[in-house]
Coordinates of C-alpha atoms in Angstrom, one line a residue:
X24 CA -46.1 27.8 -16.7
X25 CA -45.3 24.4 -15.4
X26 CA -45.8 23.6 -11.7
X27 CA -43.0 21.0 -11.6
X28 CA -39.8 22.1 -9.9
X29 CA -36.5 20.3 -9.9
X30 CA -35.5 19.0 -6.5
X31 CA -32.1 20.2 -5.5
X32 CA -30.5 19.2 -2.2
X33 CA -30.4 22.1 0.3
X34 CA -26.6 21.9 0.7
X35 CA -24.1 20.1 -1.6
X36 CA -21.6 18.0 0.3
X37 CA -18.2 19.6 0.4
X38 CA -15.4 17.5 -1.3
X39 CA -12.4 16.5 0.8
X40 CA -9.5 18.9 0.9
X41 CA -6.6 18.6 -1.5
X42 CA -8.5 16.5 -4.0
X43 CA -9.2 16.7 -7.7
X44 CA -11.7 15.3 -10.1
X45 CA -10.6 13.4 -13.2
X46 CA -12.7 14.9 -16.1
X47 CA -12.7 11.7 -18.1
X48 CA -13.8 9.2 -15.4
X49 CA -15.2 11.5 -12.7
X50 CA -12.9 9.8 -10.3
X51 CA -11.7 11.7 -7.2
X52 CA -7.9 11.9 -7.1
X53 CA -5.3 12.6 -4.5
X54 CA -1.6 13.6 -5.0
X55 CA 1.3 11.2 -4.3
X56 CA 3.5 14.2 -3.4
X57 CA 5.6 13.9 -6.6
X58 CA 4.0 16.0 -9.4
X59 CA 5.7 13.9 -12.1
X60 CA 4.4 10.7 -10.6
X61 CA 0.9 12.2 -10.5
X62 CA 1.3 13.0 -14.2
X63 CA 2.3 9.4 -15.0
X64 CA -0.8 8.1 -13.2
X65 CA -3.1 10.4 -15.1
X66 CA -3.4 13.2 -12.6
X67 CA -3.0 11.4 -9.3
X68 CA -3.9 8.3 -7.4
X69 CA -7.6 7.5 -7.5
X70 CA -9.4 7.5 -4.2
X71 CA -10.2 3.8 -3.5
X72 CA -7.2 2.6 -5.5
X73 CA -4.0 0.8 -4.6
X74 CA -0.6 1.7 -6.0
X75 CA 2.1 -0.9 -5.9
X76 CA 5.8 0.1 -6.0
X77 CA 8.2 -2.7 -6.7
X78 CA 11.4 -2.1 -4.9
X79 CA 14.8 -2.4 -6.5
X80 CA 17.4 -4.7 -5.1
X81 CA 20.3 -2.4 -4.2
X82 CA 18.8 1.0 -3.2
X83 CA 15.9 2.4 -1.3
X84 CA 14.4 4.8 -3.7
X85 CA 10.9 3.4 -3.0
X86 CA 11.2 4.7 0.6
X87 CA 11.7 8.2 -0.9
X88 CA 8.4 7.9 -2.7
X89 CA 6.7 6.7 0.4
X90 CA 8.1 9.7 2.4
X91 CA 6.6 12.0 -0.2
X92 CA 3.2 10.3 0.1
X93 CA 3.3 10.7 3.9
X94 CA 4.4 14.3 3.8
X95 CA 1.6 15.1 1.4
X96 CA -0.9 13.6 3.9
X97 CA 0.4 15.9 6.6
X98 CA 0.4 19.0 4.4
X99 CA -3.2 18.3 3.2
X100 CA -4.6 17.5 6.6
X101 CA -5.4 13.9 5.7
X102 CA -5.3 11.0 8.1
X103 CA -2.2 8.9 7.7
X104 CA -1.7 5.2 8.7
X105 CA 1.7 3.7 8.3
X106 CA 2.2 -0.1 8.6
X107 CA 5.8 -1.3 8.8
X108 CA 6.7 -4.7 10.2
X109 CA 10.4 -4.4 9.3
X110 CA 11.7 -1.6 11.5
X111 CA 10.7 1.3 13.7
X112 CA 9.2 4.4 12.0
X113 CA 10.8 7.7 12.8
X114 CA 8.8 10.4 10.9
X115 CA 10.9 13.3 12.1
X116 CA 14.0 12.1 10.3
X117 CA 12.3 10.5 7.2
X118 CA 9.6 13.0 5.9
X119 CA 10.7 15.9 3.7
X120 CA 9.4 19.3 4.6
X121 CA 8.1 22.2 2.6
X122 CA 8.6 26.0 2.6
X123 CA 6.8 27.9 5.4
X124 CA 6.5 25.0 7.8
X125 CA 9.9 23.3 7.8
X126 CA 13.3 23.9 9.2
X127 CA 16.4 23.0 7.2
X128 CA 18.5 20.1 8.6
X129 CA 21.4 20.1 6.1
X130 CA 21.9 23.9 5.5
X131 CA 21.4 26.9 7.8
X132 CA 19.1 28.8 5.4
X133 CA 15.4 29.2 5.9
X134 CA 12.7 27.4 3.9
X135 CA 12.1 30.3 1.6
X136 CA 15.8 30.7 0.8
X137 CA 16.2 27.0 0.1
X138 CA 13.4 27.0 -2.4
X139 CA 14.8 30.1 -4.1
X140 CA 18.1 28.3 -4.4
X141 CA 16.4 25.4 -6.0
X142 CA 14.8 27.6 -8.5
X143 CA 18.1 29.3 -9.3
X144 CA 19.9 26.0 -9.8
X145 CA 17.2 24.5 -12.0
X146 CA 17.1 27.5 -14.4
X147 CA 20.5 26.5 -15.7
X148 CA 19.5 23.0 -16.7
X149 CA 18.3 24.1 -20.2
X150 CA 21.8 25.4 -21.0
X151 CA 23.3 21.9 -20.5
X152 CA 21.0 19.9 -22.7
X153 CA 20.6 19.8 -26.4
X154 CA 18.3 22.4 -27.9
X155 CA 15.9 19.8 -29.3
X156 CA 15.0 18.7 -25.7
X157 CA 14.3 22.2 -24.4
X158 CA 10.8 22.3 -25.9
X159 CA 9.7 19.1 -24.2
X160 CA 7.2 19.7 -21.3
X161 CA 8.7 19.4 -17.8
X162 CA 6.8 18.1 -14.8
X163 CA 8.8 19.2 -11.8
X164 CA 6.2 21.0 -9.6
X165 CA 7.7 24.5 -10.0
X166 CA 4.7 26.1 -11.5
X167 CA 1.7 27.2 -9.5
X168 CA -0.7 25.3 -11.7
X169 CA 1.0 22.0 -10.9
X170 CA 0.6 22.7 -7.2
X171 CA -3.1 23.5 -7.4
X172 CA -2.7 27.1 -6.1
X173 CA -4.1 28.8 -9.2
X174 CA -6.3 28.1 -12.2
X175 CA -5.1 25.1 -14.3
X176 CA -3.4 25.9 -17.5
X177 CA -3.9 24.3 -20.9
X178 CA -1.2 21.7 -20.2
X179 CA -2.5 20.8 -16.8
X180 CA -6.2 20.5 -17.5
X181 CA -6.3 16.9 -16.5
X182 CA -8.1 17.6 -13.4
X183 CA -9.9 20.3 -11.5
X184 CA -9.0 21.2 -7.9
X185 CA -12.0 20.9 -5.7
X186 CA -10.8 23.0 -2.7
X187 CA -8.5 25.9 -1.9
X188 CA -6.0 23.6 -0.2
X189 CA -2.9 23.0 -2.4
X190 CA -3.3 19.8 -4.3
X191 CA 0.4 19.0 -4.1
X192 CA 2.9 20.8 -2.0
X193 CA 6.4 21.5 -3.1
X194 CA 8.7 19.4 -0.9
X195 CA 12.4 19.8 -0.2
X196 CA 14.4 16.8 0.6
X197 CA 17.0 18.9 2.5
X198 CA 14.3 19.9 5.0
X199 CA 12.4 18.0 7.7
X200 CA 8.9 18.5 9.1
X201 CA 9.1 19.9 12.7
X202 CA 8.2 17.4 15.4
X203 CA 5.4 19.7 16.7
X204 CA 3.7 19.6 13.3
X205 CA 3.9 15.8 13.2
X206 CA 2.4 15.6 16.7
X207 CA -0.6 17.8 15.7
X208 CA -1.2 15.7 12.5
X209 CA -3.5 12.7 12.4
X210 CA -0.9 10.0 12.1
X211 CA -1.2 6.4 13.3
X212 CA 1.8 4.1 13.1
X213 CA 1.3 0.3 13.2
X214 CA 4.8 -1.2 13.8
X215 CA 5.9 -4.7 14.6
X216 CA 5.2 -4.3 18.3
X217 CA 1.6 -3.1 17.7
X218 CA 1.0 -6.0 15.3
X219 CA 2.3 -8.5 17.9
X220 CA 0.0 -7.2 20.5
X221 CA -2.9 -7.4 18.2
X222 CA -2.1 -10.9 17.3
X223 CA -1.9 -11.9 21.0
X224 CA -5.3 -10.4 21.7
X225 CA -6.9 -12.1 18.7
X226 CA -7.4 -15.8 19.2
X227 CA -8.6 -16.3 15.6
X228 CA -5.5 -14.8 14.0
X229 CA -3.5 -18.0 14.1
X230 CA -0.3 -16.0 13.8
X231 CA -1.4 -14.3 10.6
X232 CA -0.1 -10.8 10.4
X233 CA -2.0 -10.0 7.3
X234 CA -5.3 -10.7 9.0
X235 CA -4.4 -8.4 11.9
X236 CA -3.4 -5.6 9.6
X237 CA -6.5 -6.0 7.5
X238 CA -8.8 -5.8 10.6
X239 CA -6.9 -2.7 11.7
X240 CA -7.5 -1.0 8.3
X241 CA -11.2 -2.0 8.3
X242 CA -11.6 -0.4 11.7
X243 CA -10.0 2.8 10.4
X244 CA -12.2 3.0 7.4
X245 CA -15.4 2.4 9.4
X246 CA -14.4 5.3 11.6
X247 CA -15.6 8.1 9.3
X248 CA -14.0 7.1 6.0
X249 CA -16.6 4.7 4.6
X250 CA -18.7 5.9 1.7
X251 CA -21.6 3.6 2.7
X252 CA -22.2 5.5 6.0
X253 CA -23.7 9.0 5.8
X254 CA -21.9 11.8 7.5
X255 CA -23.3 13.6 10.6
X256 CA -24.8 17.1 10.0
X257 CA -22.2 19.8 9.3
X258 CA -19.4 17.2 9.0
X259 CA -16.8 17.3 6.3
X260 CA -15.3 14.4 4.4
X261 CA -11.6 13.7 4.7
X262 CA -9.1 11.3 3.1
X263 CA -7.4 8.3 4.7
X264 CA -4.0 7.5 3.3
X265 CA -2.6 4.0 4.0
X266 CA 1.1 3.3 3.6
X267 CA 2.3 -0.4 3.7
X268 CA 6.1 -0.7 3.7
X269 CA 7.8 -3.8 2.4
X270 CA 4.7 -5.9 2.2
X271 CA 5.6 -9.5 1.7
X272 CA 9.1 -9.3 3.1
X273 CA 10.5 -11.9 5.5
X274 CA 9.1 -10.1 8.5
X275 CA 5.5 -10.7 7.4
X276 CA 4.1 -14.0 8.6
X277 CA 1.0 -15.6 7.2
X278 CA -0.9 -18.8 8.0
X279 CA -1.1 -19.7 4.3
X280 CA 1.3 -19.4 1.4
X281 CA -1.4 -17.3 -0.4
X282 CA -2.0 -15.1 2.6
X283 CA -0.7 -12.0 0.8
X284 CA -3.2 -12.6 -2.1
X285 CA -6.1 -12.9 0.2
X286 CA -5.0 -9.8 2.0
X287 CA -4.8 -7.7 -1.2
X288 CA -8.2 -9.0 -2.3
X289 CA -9.8 -8.0 1.0
X290 CA -7.9 -4.6 1.0
X291 CA -9.2 -3.7 -2.4
X292 CA -12.7 -4.6 -1.5
X293 CA -12.5 -2.2 1.5
X294 CA -11.0 0.6 -0.4
X295 CA -13.6 0.5 -3.2
X296 CA -16.3 1.8 -0.8
X297 CA -14.2 4.3 1.2
X298 CA -12.5 7.7 0.9
X299 CA -9.1 6.1 1.2
X300 CA -6.0 5.5 -1.0
X301 CA -3.2 3.1 -0.4
X302 CA 0.5 2.9 -1.5
X303 CA 2.4 -0.4 -1.1
X304 CA 6.1 -1.1 -1.5
X305 CA 6.8 -4.6 -2.5
X306 CA 10.2 -6.4 -2.6
X307 CA 9.7 -8.2 -5.8
X308 CA 13.3 -9.4 -6.0
X309 CA 12.6 -11.8 -3.1
X310 CA 10.2 -13.7 -5.3
X311 CA 12.7 -14.9 -7.9
X312 CA 14.3 -18.2 -8.8
X313 CA 17.4 -18.2 -11.1
X314 CA 16.6 -14.6 -12.1
X315 CA 13.0 -15.4 -13.1
X316 CA 10.1 -14.1 -11.1
X317 CA 7.6 -16.5 -9.6
X318 CA 4.0 -16.5 -10.9
X319 CA 2.7 -15.1 -7.6
X320 CA 4.2 -11.7 -8.5
X321 CA 1.9 -11.5 -11.5
X322 CA -1.1 -12.3 -9.4
X323 CA -0.1 -9.6 -6.9
X324 CA 0.2 -7.1 -9.7
X325 CA -3.3 -8.1 -10.9
X326 CA -4.8 -7.4 -7.5
X327 CA -3.5 -3.8 -7.5
X328 CA -4.8 -0.8 -9.6
X329 CA -1.5 0.7 -10.5
X330 CA 2.0 -1.0 -10.6
X331 CA 5.3 0.8 -11.1
X332 CA 8.9 -0.6 -10.8
X333 CA 12.1 1.3 -9.9
X334 CA 15.3 -0.1 -11.5
X335 CA 18.3 1.8 -10.3
X336 CA 21.7 2.0 -12.0
X337 CA 23.7 1.5 -8.8
X338 CA 26.0 -1.5 -9.1
X339 CA 26.4 -1.9 -5.3
X340 CA 24.4 -1.4 -2.2
X341 CA 23.6 2.3 -1.7
X342 CA 21.0 4.5 -0.1
X343 CA 19.6 7.8 -1.4
X344 CA 21.3 9.7 1.4
X345 CA 24.8 8.4 0.4
X346 CA 24.1 9.4 -3.3
X347 CA 23.0 12.9 -2.2
X348 CA 26.1 13.2 0.1
X349 CA 28.4 12.5 -2.9
X350 CA 26.7 15.1 -4.9
X351 CA 27.0 17.7 -2.2
X352 CA 30.8 17.1 -1.8
X353 CA 31.3 17.4 -5.5
X354 CA 32.8 14.0 -6.0
X355 CA 30.2 13.1 -8.7
X356 CA 29.6 16.5 -10.3
X357 CA 29.2 14.9 -13.7
X358 CA 27.1 11.9 -12.5
X359 CA 24.8 14.2 -10.6
X360 CA 23.4 15.4 -14.0
X361 CA 22.6 11.9 -15.1
X362 CA 19.7 9.7 -14.2
X363 CA 19.7 7.2 -11.3
X364 CA 17.4 4.6 -12.8
X365 CA 14.5 3.6 -14.9
X366 CA 10.8 3.8 -14.0
X367 CA 8.9 0.9 -15.5
X368 CA 5.1 1.2 -15.7
X369 CA 3.4 -2.2 -15.5
X370 CA -0.1 -1.1 -14.9
X371 CA -2.1 2.1 -14.8
X372 CA -5.3 2.9 -12.9
X373 CA -8.5 2.3 -14.7
X374 CA -11.2 3.0 -12.1
X375 CA -14.6 3.9 -13.6
X376 CA -13.0 3.7 -17.0
X377 CA -12.1 1.1 -19.6
X378 CA -8.9 2.8 -20.6
X379 CA -6.2 4.6 -18.6
X380 CA -6.0 8.4 -18.5
X381 CA -2.3 8.6 -19.0
X382 CA -2.4 8.7 -22.8
X383 CA -4.8 11.7 -22.8
X384 CA -3.7 13.6 -19.7
X385 CA 0.0 12.9 -19.2
X386 CA 2.5 15.5 -20.3
X387 CA 5.4 13.1 -20.1
X388 CA 3.5 10.7 -22.4
X389 CA 2.3 13.2 -25.0
X390 CA 5.5 15.2 -25.0
X391 CA 7.5 12.6 -26.8
X392 CA 7.7 10.0 -24.1
X393 CA 6.0 6.7 -23.6
X394 CA 5.4 4.2 -20.8
X395 CA 8.7 2.5 -21.3
X396 CA 11.3 5.3 -21.6
X397 CA 10.9 7.1 -18.2
X398 CA 13.8 7.6 -15.9
X399 CA 14.2 9.1 -12.4
X400 CA 16.9 11.1 -10.7
X401 CA 17.4 12.0 -7.0
X402 CA 18.8 15.5 -6.5
X403 CA 19.7 17.2 -3.3
X404 CA 16.3 18.8 -2.9
X405 CA 13.8 16.7 -5.0
X406 CA 13.0 13.5 -6.7
X407 CA 12.0 13.9 -10.3
X408 CA 10.8 11.7 -13.2
X409 CA 11.7 12.7 -16.8
X410 CA 11.8 11.3 -20.2
X411 CA 15.0 9.3 -20.7
X412 CA 17.3 10.4 -23.5
X413 CA 21.0 9.8 -24.3
X414 CA 23.5 12.5 -23.2
X415 CA 25.0 15.0 -25.7
X416 CA 27.6 13.5 -28.0
X417 CA 31.0 14.3 -26.6
X418 CA 29.6 15.6 -23.3
X419 CA 29.0 19.1 -22.2
X420 CA 32.7 20.0 -21.9
X421 CA 33.6 19.6 -25.5
X422 CA 33.7 22.7 -27.7
X423 CA 31.6 22.5 -30.8
X424 CA 32.3 25.8 -32.5
X425 CA 35.8 27.2 -33.3
X426 CA 37.3 29.8 -30.9
X427 CA 37.6 33.4 -32.0
X428 CA 41.4 33.3 -31.7
X429 CA 41.7 30.1 -33.7
X430 CA 43.8 30.5 -36.9
X431 CA 41.8 30.6 -40.1
X432 CA 44.0 28.0 -41.8
X433 CA 42.4 25.3 -39.6
X434 CA 38.9 26.2 -40.8
X435 CA 37.3 24.9 -44.0
X436 CA 37.7 27.5 -46.9
X437 CA 34.6 29.3 -47.8
X438 CA 34.9 28.3 -51.4
X439 CA 35.2 24.6 -50.9
X440 CA 32.1 22.6 -51.7
X441 CA 31.0 19.0 -51.9
X442 CA 33.6 16.9 -53.9
X443 CA 36.0 19.8 -54.4
X444 CA 39.4 20.6 -53.2
X445 CA 40.6 24.0 -51.9
X446 CA 41.9 26.3 -54.7
X447 CA 40.1 24.5 -57.5
X448 CA 36.8 25.0 -59.1
X449 CA 34.0 22.9 -57.9
X450 CA 33.1 20.3 -60.6
X451 CA 29.5 20.3 -59.5
X452 CA 29.0 24.0 -60.2
X453 CA 27.5 24.8 -63.7

């Protein structure tokens, strides 16, 4: 009998709540709040990664994705840091809620009733699309396995939930998170006033907002979210979610034309050795000349781990709230079933791997879709991403089978075949 024994730590460190492990790259993942977007990214946003959302010109759909990301942080108990230099942040009126903790702001029903109504409305979708599209997999967050509340099924084996906390809550855009829940959450907002005060107290900032924000993020990461510092005894790891809104807009001032590039380079270096994930919205349309994007946009995309672009179909300036309002009033009953824009994927996360996990783990990709034919739609209660397909020929209101009371003379005779006329023998029959 051998006297050697394997040395095993006395207690294994507990993983952070509401996280998963990618089985292909062993990378820790967090949810973006949108199950379909998690599927596109290969299971979720990697911890230590940066997701760049390129805004569209007319609408504010990127703000909807940012609100999902912030609501997921509150639901999972993660620490949230929101940096917005453009306008004030009012979380009580921006963040969607979920059943059991929210109160409805657009309808008198409770949270459970609102979710039940959504389930009932969505069940009729398969009756209004062609039969060949019904077998395509759907990623809308309705199932329990997509939320992380039960064992993952065969289609959702892309990652394994590490804790009992739901990996992705089911949010409802018609609800809002109560103010008391937001007050109890670990949320830190860095607005334009806070950035101005930080710049006034720092003599070495030279009026550079990017440097002030990077120093603030560095201080947050060193306060319990750095992977280089061991945790105190009996302490649990948690996730820091960073949300940068409209980075690079006219409100951001830098001491150098390439200040945004140096900021992203330093941000990615901080996140690589931390339990943090960052989502950035970027107005790429501001960096164009004669309809052609400047080379700096490509360099910004290179400094991020994942890059997606939202291209809406709206021909004029509109907000998601105005689109939802038209759907509620019934003024766009037909348009409500259509898509609101394309989702372009420019870059997928490849942390700890040479290839992206979307091709092997994504249901939208393996179910007949690809990285270039995805579309999104904004409904009254949720934001969804689906495989884009053309509508049914003639629409859903045109009848394709003859009515029962239709006279038989208008139908094709049963004896008529290819190349024959009614009442005569078919020349092709032998």
